[in-house]
Short mmCIF file of C-alpha atoms in Angstrom, two decimals:
data_model
loop_
_atom_site.label_atom_id
_atom_site.label_comp_id
_atom_site.label_asym_id
_atom_site.label_seq_id
_atom_site.Cartn_x
_atom_site.Cartn_y
_atom_site.Cartn_z
CA MET A 878 -15.24 -1.63 5.14
CA ARG A 879 -12.79 -1.04 7.98
CA GLN A 880 -11.26 -3.82 10.08
CA TYR A 881 -9.00 -2.07 12.58
CA GLN A 882 -7.34 -3.69 15.57
CA PRO A 883 -5.57 -1.67 18.26
CA ILE A 884 -1.94 -1.07 17.33
CA PRO A 885 0.95 0.67 19.07
CA LYS A 886 2.13 4.09 17.98
CA ILE A 887 5.08 4.04 15.59
CA TRP A 888 7.74 6.59 14.66
CA CYS A 889 7.15 7.72 11.09
CA HIS A 890 6.78 10.63 8.70
CA PRO A 891 2.96 10.93 8.72
CA ASP A 892 2.69 13.09 5.58
CA GLU A 893 4.66 10.53 3.61
CA LEU A 894 2.48 7.65 4.82
CA ILE A 895 -0.63 9.65 3.91
CA GLN A 896 0.75 9.76 0.36
CA VAL A 897 1.11 5.94 0.40
CA TRP A 898 -2.47 5.43 1.62
CA THR A 899 -3.77 7.92 -0.95
CA ASN A 900 -1.95 6.20 -3.82
CA LEU A 901 -3.12 2.73 -2.80
CA ILE A 902 -6.74 3.73 -2.23
CA GLN A 903 -6.93 5.74 -5.46
CA ASN A 904 -5.54 2.77 -7.42
CA ALA A 905 -8.10 0.46 -5.78
CA ILE A 906 -11.00 2.79 -6.58
CA HIS A 907 -9.80 3.09 -10.18
CA ALA A 908 -9.53 -0.70 -10.51
CA MET A 909 -13.12 -1.06 -9.26
CA GLU A 910 -14.34 1.59 -11.72
CA GLN A 911 -15.87 3.58 -8.83
CA LYS A 912 -17.96 0.63 -7.56
CA GLY A 913 -17.27 -2.51 -5.58
CA THR A 914 -15.89 -3.32 -2.17
CA LEU A 915 -12.83 -1.78 -0.55
CA ILE A 916 -11.59 -3.36 2.69
CA ILE A 917 -8.91 -1.78 4.87
CA THR A 918 -7.43 -4.02 7.55
CA ILE A 919 -4.94 -2.86 10.18
CA LYS A 920 -3.35 -5.11 12.78
CA GLN A 921 -0.13 -5.94 14.57
CA GLU A 922 1.81 -9.06 13.65
CA ASP A 923 4.83 -9.62 15.87
CA ASP A 924 7.05 -6.51 15.54
CA TRP A 925 5.20 -5.19 12.49
CA ILE A 926 2.12 -3.14 11.69
CA LYS A 927 0.30 -4.78 8.79
CA VAL A 928 -2.04 -2.65 6.67
CA GLN A 929 -3.98 -4.35 3.89
CA ILE A 930 -6.06 -2.62 1.25
CA THR A 931 -8.19 -5.09 -0.69
CA ASP A 932 -10.41 -4.20 -3.63
CA SER A 933 -12.89 -6.13 -5.74
CA GLY A 934 -11.60 -4.66 -8.99
CA CYS A 935 -10.27 -6.10 -12.21
CA GLY A 936 -6.94 -7.26 -10.78
CA ILE A 937 -3.42 -6.71 -12.05
CA PRO A 938 -2.74 -8.85 -15.12
CA SER A 939 0.03 -11.36 -14.43
CA GLU A 940 2.19 -9.99 -17.26
CA PHE A 941 2.29 -6.59 -15.48
CA GLN A 942 2.82 -7.71 -11.89
CA ASP A 943 6.63 -7.57 -12.11
CA LYS A 944 6.50 -4.01 -13.52
CA ILE A 945 4.13 -2.21 -11.13
CA PHE A 946 6.91 -0.54 -9.11
CA GLU A 947 8.81 0.73 -12.17
CA PRO A 948 8.70 4.51 -12.55
CA PHE A 949 6.24 5.70 -15.22
CA PHE A 950 4.69 2.24 -15.70
CA THR A 951 0.91 2.49 -15.83
CA THR A 952 -2.00 0.54 -17.22
CA LYS A 953 -4.22 3.63 -17.09
CA SER A 954 -5.21 5.64 -20.14
CA ALA A 955 -3.25 8.74 -21.08
CA GLY A 956 -3.99 11.56 -18.67
CA GLU A 957 -5.32 9.27 -15.93
CA GLY A 958 -2.07 8.55 -14.11
CA SER A 959 1.65 9.24 -14.18
CA GLY A 960 2.85 5.74 -13.32
CA LEU A 961 4.67 7.10 -10.28
CA GLY A 962 2.27 6.29 -7.42
CA LEU A 963 3.47 2.78 -6.59
CA HIS A 964 7.11 3.67 -7.28
CA ILE A 965 6.95 6.60 -4.85
CA SER A 966 5.00 4.54 -2.30
CA GLN A 967 7.62 1.81 -2.39
CA LYS A 968 10.42 4.37 -1.89
CA ILE A 969 8.60 5.90 1.09
CA LEU A 970 8.13 2.48 2.70
CA ILE A 971 11.78 1.54 2.16
CA LYS A 972 12.71 4.81 3.92
CA HIS A 973 10.49 3.64 6.82
CA GLU A 974 12.25 0.24 6.77
CA GLY A 975 8.99 -1.31 5.63
CA ARG A 976 7.81 -2.99 2.48
CA LEU A 977 4.91 -3.14 0.02
CA GLU A 978 3.59 -6.39 -1.44
CA PHE A 979 0.72 -7.27 -3.77
CA THR A 980 -1.38 -10.32 -4.47
CA SER A 981 -3.77 -10.05 -7.37
CA GLN A 982 -6.23 -12.04 -9.41
CA SER A 983 -9.33 -11.07 -11.33
CA GLY A 984 -11.84 -9.71 -8.84
CA GLN A 985 -9.44 -9.15 -5.95
CA THR A 986 -6.19 -7.31 -5.36
CA THR A 987 -4.58 -6.87 -1.96
CA ALA A 988 -1.82 -4.37 -1.26
CA THR A 989 -0.02 -5.24 1.98
CA VAL A 990 2.09 -2.64 3.74
CA TRP A 991 4.47 -3.75 6.49
CA LEU A 992 5.80 -1.10 8.88
CA PRO A 993 8.22 -1.95 11.68
CA ILE A 994 7.45 -1.09 15.26
CA HIS A 995 10.50 0.93 16.36
CA GLN A 996 11.38 2.34 19.72
CA THR A 997 13.57 5.10 18.23
CA GLU A 998 12.81 8.22 16.19
CA MET A 999 12.90 8.36 12.40
CA SER A 1000 15.78 10.40 10.94
#
């Protein structure tokens, strides 16, 4: 399901942000075991673009929530993931002066990406 509001254009590295969206959506689909509901919400809040990806999957166990951005940390079986997706996504968003946050419980996880609305070009 898509819930998109009009937002202003922002300066960014589009290929890098595509990698973030791909990582977050792939993780959500994996958590839902290929079935369930995926909701993508995009809106402006003050001087920020807020993108939320919410899935109806198994959730991130509380004992792992502090580790999800560590390189090579994964809860997936061997061969299913490298444990680098969220680490790389976080690095990309820091480069864009943004941030990545998660809320999770059984049956619902929401990844929230915050991107600043800048009037100058990215370096």
